[in-house]
Amino acid sequence: DGGITQSPKYLFRKEGQNVTLSCEQNLNHDAMYWYRQDPGQGLRLIYYSQIVNDFQKGDIAEGYSVSREKKESFPLTVTSAQKNPTAFYLCASSILHPTSGSSGSYEQYFGPGTRLTVT
Amino acid sequence: SQQGEEDPQALSIQEGENATMNCSYKTSINNLQWYRQNSGRGLVHLILIRSNEREKHSGRLRVTLDTSKKSSSLLITASRAADTASYFCATDEASGSARQLTFGSGTQLTVLP
């Protein structure tokens, strides 16, 4: 059963604590992404990775950190420096190398999301 | 910054009617994608249209792309209650990283039985 999983589904933390969100995929995708979604809003890119041991900041990376030690895993840490951490966090993955004749981005496969509440 | 913006923000129709959602964007793109999100869930890819394509079909979905107007539309024909969801367009800038997508704020579609 191939897919992308995130855990936990709901997470509650006290202000000032770091928290790590898990994202695992068995689709053999090279690229992985983390997005943040606030109520009634679209997705904003936090970090993305195209290859193991390499990752790039997205539009809203401040207060977040990631690692990519394995192709299958891309955990996100929400640090105490993130001013408004309460949000819905979505992980996604996609293929990286284009097929012949194609260009641009590719379909992203999303996990079910983790809803983080910080009080 | 938001590259794609959907219109309308919310749409309510009767089952069996067609639903049309629009997306406008600012810069040149490689392709445009449409995604669906059920409440509290992850996004599901619906369709991808490349910048050199004008129209694409997939089942009850029809997507058009007008690069001169920097806009796209998603038409869902013969809607069903199960189509109730938020729909997002996503673009990748032709001059930027081809691996990044920029999502709009979405259209909330409600299909009434």
mmCIF file of C-alpha atoms in Angstrom:
data_model
loop_
_atom_site.group_PDB
_atom_site.id
_atom_site.type_symbol
_atom_site.label_atom_id
_atom_site.label_comp_id
_atom_site.label_asym_id
_atom_site.label_seq_id
_atom_site.Cartn_x
_atom_site.Cartn_y
_atom_site.Cartn_z
ATOM 1 C CA ASP A 1 0.000 0.000 0.000
ATOM 2 C CA GLY A 2 1.986 2.955 -1.318
ATOM 3 C CA GLY A 3 1.543 6.431 -0.055
ATOM 4 C CA ILE A 4 2.641 9.217 2.198
ATOM 5 C CA THR A 5 1.915 9.216 5.908
ATOM 6 C CA GLN A 6 2.041 11.873 8.575
ATOM 7 C CA SER A 7 1.856 11.419 12.288
ATOM 8 C CA PRO A 8 0.310 12.264 14.567
ATOM 9 C CA LYS A 9 -3.008 13.543 13.190
ATOM 10 C CA TYR A 10 -3.458 15.938 16.122
ATOM 11 C CA LEU A 11 -0.688 17.395 18.263
ATOM 12 C CA PHE A 12 -0.906 19.661 21.268
ATOM 13 C CA ARG A 13 2.050 21.496 22.755
ATOM 14 C CA LYS A 14 2.778 24.197 25.274
ATOM 15 C CA GLU A 15 4.268 27.445 24.074
ATOM 16 C CA GLY A 16 8.064 27.410 24.171
ATOM 17 C CA GLN A 17 8.427 23.723 23.334
ATOM 18 C CA ASN A 18 9.893 22.375 20.130
ATOM 19 C CA VAL A 19 7.822 19.750 18.365
ATOM 20 C CA THR A 20 8.672 17.397 15.483
ATOM 21 C CA LEU A 21 6.148 16.317 12.867
ATOM 22 C CA SER A 22 6.754 13.077 11.026
ATOM 23 C CA CYS A 23 6.441 12.519 7.267
ATOM 24 C CA GLU A 24 7.213 9.213 5.553
ATOM 25 C CA GLN A 25 6.688 8.124 1.942
ATOM 26 C CA ASN A 26 7.158 4.805 0.169
ATOM 27 C CA LEU A 27 6.566 6.150 -3.326
ATOM 28 C CA ASN A 28 10.295 6.312 -4.097
ATOM 29 C CA HIS A 29 9.952 10.058 -4.737
ATOM 30 C CA ASP A 30 13.060 12.201 -4.668
ATOM 31 C CA ALA A 31 11.335 15.477 -3.771
ATOM 32 C CA MET A 32 9.515 16.183 -0.524
ATOM 33 C CA TYR A 33 7.785 19.332 0.718
ATOM 34 C CA TRP A 34 6.319 20.853 3.862
ATOM 35 C CA TYR A 35 3.422 23.288 3.712
ATOM 36 C CA ARG A 36 1.510 25.237 6.303
ATOM 37 C CA GLN A 37 -2.218 25.931 5.928
ATOM 38 C CA ASP A 38 -4.121 28.441 8.049
ATOM 39 C CA PRO A 39 -7.948 28.489 8.233
ATOM 40 C CA GLY A 40 -9.532 29.519 4.948
ATOM 41 C CA GLN A 41 -6.153 29.949 3.306
ATOM 42 C CA GLY A 42 -4.084 28.232 0.678
ATOM 43 C CA LEU A 43 -0.841 26.396 1.298
ATOM 44 C CA ARG A 44 2.445 28.147 1.986
ATOM 45 C CA LEU A 45 5.749 26.396 1.401
ATOM 46 C CA ILE A 46 7.987 26.003 4.446
ATOM 47 C CA TYR A 47 10.846 23.806 3.192
ATOM 48 C CA TYR A 48 11.500 21.398 0.364
ATOM 49 C CA SER A 49 14.118 18.789 -0.423
ATOM 50 C CA GLN A 50 15.132 17.351 -3.764
ATOM 51 C CA ILE A 51 17.742 14.896 -2.561
ATOM 52 C CA VAL A 52 18.956 13.245 0.620
ATOM 53 C CA ASN A 53 20.997 15.540 2.880
ATOM 54 C CA ASP A 54 19.905 18.653 0.986
ATOM 55 C CA PHE A 55 16.958 20.987 1.480
ATOM 56 C CA GLN A 56 15.901 24.520 0.601
ATOM 57 C CA LYS A 57 13.916 27.207 2.402
ATOM 58 C CA GLY A 58 10.490 28.033 1.127
ATOM 59 C CA ASP A 59 8.510 31.218 1.627
ATOM 60 C CA ILE A 60 8.015 30.913 5.400
ATOM 61 C CA ALA A 61 10.994 28.948 6.774
ATOM 62 C CA GLU A 62 11.627 31.122 9.841
ATOM 63 C CA GLY A 63 11.044 29.213 13.071
ATOM 64 C CA TYR A 64 11.140 25.811 11.348
ATOM 65 C CA SER A 65 13.876 23.258 10.681
ATOM 66 C CA VAL A 66 14.025 20.036 8.656
ATOM 67 C CA SER A 67 16.324 17.124 7.948
ATOM 68 C CA ARG A 68 16.527 14.617 5.091
ATOM 69 C CA GLU A 69 18.710 11.762 6.258
ATOM 70 C CA LYS A 70 16.736 9.145 4.336
ATOM 71 C CA LYS A 71 14.910 9.350 1.018
ATOM 72 C CA GLU A 72 11.704 8.150 2.668
ATOM 73 C CA SER A 73 11.618 10.580 5.572
ATOM 74 C CA PHE A 74 11.403 14.371 5.882
ATOM 75 C CA PRO A 75 10.607 15.411 9.482
ATOM 76 C CA LEU A 76 9.704 18.999 10.323
ATOM 77 C CA THR A 77 10.570 20.618 13.642
ATOM 78 C CA VAL A 78 8.503 23.567 14.752
ATOM 79 C CA THR A 79 10.755 25.493 17.095
ATOM 80 C CA SER A 80 9.901 27.872 19.898
ATOM 81 C CA ALA A 81 11.051 30.682 17.597
ATOM 82 C CA GLN A 82 7.972 30.233 15.397
ATOM 83 C CA LYS A 83 5.629 33.002 16.554
ATOM 84 C CA ASN A 84 2.311 31.512 15.406
ATOM 85 C CA PRO A 85 2.809 27.743 15.208
ATOM 86 C CA THR A 86 -0.850 26.705 15.480
ATOM 87 C CA ALA A 87 -1.811 25.519 11.987
ATOM 88 C CA PHE A 88 -2.490 22.530 9.765
ATOM 89 C CA TYR A 89 0.771 21.091 8.386
ATOM 90 C CA LEU A 90 0.876 19.135 5.155
ATOM 91 C CA CYS A 91 3.704 17.065 3.751
ATOM 92 C CA ALA A 92 3.935 16.153 0.074
ATOM 93 C CA SER A 93 6.235 14.319 -2.303
ATOM 94 C CA SER A 94 6.760 14.195 -6.047
ATOM 95 C CA ILE A 95 9.029 12.779 -8.712
ATOM 96 C CA LEU A 96 11.927 14.995 -9.637
ATOM 97 C CA HIS A 97 13.363 14.019 -12.953
ATOM 98 C CA PRO A 98 11.217 14.836 -15.961
ATOM 99 C CA THR A 99 10.109 12.351 -18.506
ATOM 100 C CA SER A 100 11.185 13.054 -22.029
ATOM 101 C CA GLY A 101 9.729 16.244 -23.459
ATOM 102 C CA SER A 102 8.195 17.540 -20.247
ATOM 103 C CA SER A 103 9.174 20.493 -18.135
ATOM 104 C CA GLY A 104 8.110 22.211 -14.956
ATOM 105 C CA SER A 105 6.647 20.795 -11.808
ATOM 106 C CA TYR A 106 4.876 17.493 -11.313
ATOM 107 C CA GLU A 107 1.902 16.147 -9.449
ATOM 108 C CA GLN A 108 2.427 16.273 -5.703
ATOM 109 C CA TYR A 109 1.101 13.542 -3.439
ATOM 110 C CA PHE A 110 -0.055 14.764 -0.069
ATOM 111 C CA GLY A 111 -0.218 13.170 3.350
ATOM 112 C CA PRO A 112 -3.339 13.477 5.545
ATOM 113 C CA GLY A 113 -1.864 16.378 7.529
ATOM 114 C CA THR A 114 -1.059 17.115 11.171
ATOM 115 C CA ARG A 115 -3.071 19.697 13.059
ATOM 116 C CA LEU A 116 -0.796 21.387 15.590
ATOM 117 C CA THR A 117 -2.223 23.412 18.445
ATOM 118 C CA VAL A 118 0.115 25.387 20.669
ATOM 119 C CA THR A 119 -1.258 26.969 23.829
ATOM 120 C CA SER B 1 3.306 36.000 -2.308
ATOM 121 C CA GLN B 2 0.237 34.327 -3.745
ATOM 122 C CA GLN B 3 0.710 33.451 -7.388
ATOM 123 C CA GLY B 4 -2.733 32.022 -8.015
ATOM 124 C CA GLU B 5 -6.002 33.449 -6.765
ATOM 125 C CA GLU B 6 -9.276 31.586 -7.086
ATOM 126 C CA ASP B 7 -12.643 33.119 -7.737
ATOM 127 C CA PRO B 8 -15.211 32.860 -6.281
ATOM 128 C CA GLN B 9 -14.084 32.221 -2.704
ATOM 129 C CA ALA B 10 -17.236 30.185 -2.109
ATOM 130 C CA LEU B 11 -19.786 28.576 -4.419
ATOM 131 C CA SER B 12 -23.004 26.784 -3.549
ATOM 132 C CA ILE B 13 -24.966 24.836 -6.180
ATOM 133 C CA GLN B 14 -27.578 22.118 -6.483
ATOM 134 C CA GLU B 15 -26.648 18.550 -7.322
ATOM 135 C CA GLY B 16 -26.619 18.039 -11.077
ATOM 136 C CA GLU B 17 -25.609 21.620 -11.876
ATOM 137 C CA ASN B 18 -22.221 22.579 -13.269
ATOM 138 C CA ALA B 19 -19.630 24.351 -11.133
ATOM 139 C CA THR B 20 -17.060 26.742 -12.551
ATOM 140 C CA MET B 21 -14.068 28.045 -10.630
ATOM 141 C CA ASN B 22 -11.499 30.486 -11.909
ATOM 142 C CA CYS B 23 -7.846 31.029 -11.135
ATOM 143 C CA SER B 24 -5.730 34.042 -12.002
ATOM 144 C CA TYR B 25 -1.968 34.267 -11.679
ATOM 145 C CA LYS B 26 0.683 36.911 -12.089
ATOM 146 C CA THR B 27 3.802 35.583 -13.791
ATOM 147 C CA SER B 28 4.642 33.235 -16.660
ATOM 148 C CA ILE B 29 4.235 29.593 -15.735
ATOM 149 C CA ASN B 30 5.404 26.157 -16.843
ATOM 150 C CA ASN B 31 2.145 24.526 -15.910
ATOM 151 C CA LEU B 32 -0.929 24.902 -13.727
ATOM 152 C CA GLN B 33 -2.417 22.231 -11.511
ATOM 153 C CA TRP B 34 -5.757 21.867 -9.768
ATOM 154 C CA TYR B 35 -6.134 20.106 -6.431
ATOM 155 C CA ARG B 36 -9.081 19.166 -4.253
ATOM 156 C CA GLN B 37 -9.160 19.141 -0.448
ATOM 157 C CA ASN B 38 -11.881 17.623 1.669
ATOM 158 C CA SER B 39 -12.292 19.284 5.040
ATOM 159 C CA GLY B 40 -9.383 18.525 7.354
ATOM 160 C CA ARG B 41 -7.645 16.259 4.860
ATOM 161 C CA GLY B 42 -4.675 16.353 2.524
ATOM 162 C CA LEU B 43 -4.870 17.599 -1.048
ATOM 163 C CA VAL B 44 -5.586 15.326 -3.980
ATOM 164 C CA HIS B 45 -4.274 16.112 -7.448
ATOM 165 C CA LEU B 46 -7.001 16.500 -10.075
ATOM 166 C CA ILE B 47 -5.391 17.652 -13.294
ATOM 167 C CA LEU B 48 -2.269 19.314 -14.709
ATOM 168 C CA ILE B 49 -2.310 21.548 -17.764
ATOM 169 C CA ARG B 50 0.910 22.704 -19.406
ATOM 170 C CA SER B 51 1.506 26.230 -20.638
ATOM 171 C CA ASN B 52 1.296 25.110 -24.277
ATOM 172 C CA GLU B 53 -2.096 23.464 -23.757
ATOM 173 C CA ARG B 54 -5.426 25.286 -23.883
ATOM 174 C CA GLU B 55 -7.896 22.700 -22.667
ATOM 175 C CA LYS B 56 -7.806 19.370 -20.894
ATOM 176 C CA HIS B 57 -10.481 16.895 -19.821
ATOM 177 C CA SER B 58 -10.569 14.233 -17.145
ATOM 178 C CA GLY B 59 -13.904 12.542 -16.513
ATOM 179 C CA ARG B 60 -16.349 15.254 -15.381
ATOM 180 C CA LEU B 61 -13.550 17.819 -15.129
ATOM 181 C CA ARG B 62 -12.669 20.322 -17.816
ATOM 182 C CA VAL B 63 -9.771 22.728 -17.389
ATOM 183 C CA THR B 64 -8.922 25.626 -19.649
ATOM 184 C CA LEU B 65 -5.812 27.778 -19.659
ATOM 185 C CA ASP B 66 -5.454 31.225 -21.210
ATOM 186 C CA THR B 67 -1.834 32.299 -20.856
ATOM 187 C CA SER B 68 -2.517 35.681 -22.489
ATOM 188 C CA LYS B 69 -4.950 36.503 -19.671
ATOM 189 C CA LYS B 70 -2.971 34.533 -17.084
ATOM 190 C CA SER B 71 -6.085 32.651 -16.049
ATOM 191 C CA SER B 72 -7.483 29.151 -15.820
ATOM 192 C CA SER B 73 -10.903 27.704 -15.141
ATOM 193 C CA LEU B 74 -12.042 24.404 -13.682
ATOM 194 C CA LEU B 75 -15.472 23.153 -14.706
ATOM 195 C CA ILE B 76 -17.103 20.270 -12.877
ATOM 196 C CA THR B 77 -20.088 18.967 -14.808
ATOM 197 C CA ALA B 78 -23.132 17.226 -13.343
ATOM 198 C CA SER B 79 -21.954 17.897 -9.794
ATOM 199 C CA ARG B 80 -22.590 15.488 -6.941
ATOM 200 C CA ALA B 81 -22.799 16.009 -3.185
ATOM 201 C CA ALA B 82 -19.461 14.160 -2.961
ATOM 202 C CA ASP B 83 -17.826 16.987 -4.953
ATOM 203 C CA THR B 84 -18.214 19.239 -1.904
ATOM 204 C CA ALA B 85 -14.648 20.312 -1.086
ATOM 205 C CA SER B 86 -12.153 23.137 -1.476
ATOM 206 C CA TYR B 87 -10.465 23.455 -4.833
ATOM 207 C CA PHE B 88 -7.038 25.011 -5.281
ATOM 208 C CA CYS B 89 -5.028 26.007 -8.292
ATOM 209 C CA ALA B 90 -1.238 25.796 -8.089
ATOM 210 C CA THR B 91 1.355 27.231 -10.422
ATOM 211 C CA ASP B 92 5.076 27.043 -10.899
ATOM 212 C CA GLU B 93 6.820 30.127 -12.195
ATOM 213 C CA ALA B 94 8.672 29.662 -15.462
ATOM 214 C CA SER B 95 11.656 31.570 -14.123
ATOM 215 C CA GLY B 96 11.716 30.020 -10.675
ATOM 216 C CA SER B 97 12.491 26.615 -9.275
ATOM 217 C CA ALA B 98 10.533 24.129 -11.312
ATOM 218 C CA ARG B 99 10.011 22.094 -8.187
ATOM 219 C CA GLN B 100 8.012 24.661 -6.237
ATOM 220 C CA LEU B 101 4.279 25.179 -6.478
ATOM 221 C CA THR B 102 2.465 28.298 -5.330
ATOM 222 C CA PHE B 103 -1.109 27.687 -4.213
ATOM 223 C CA GLY B 104 -4.052 30.029 -4.317
ATOM 224 C CA SER B 105 -6.430 30.512 -1.397
ATOM 225 C CA GLY B 106 -9.041 28.170 -2.854
ATOM 226 C CA THR B 107 -12.724 28.012 -3.749
ATOM 227 C CA GLN B 108 -15.025 26.304 -1.253
ATOM 228 C CA LEU B 109 -17.612 24.372 -3.265
ATOM 229 C CA THR B 110 -20.791 23.130 -1.616
ATOM 230 C CA VAL B 111 -23.061 20.840 -3.624
ATOM 231 C CA LEU B 112 -26.511 20.560 -2.097
ATOM 232 C CA PRO B 113 -28.381 17.260 -2.509
#
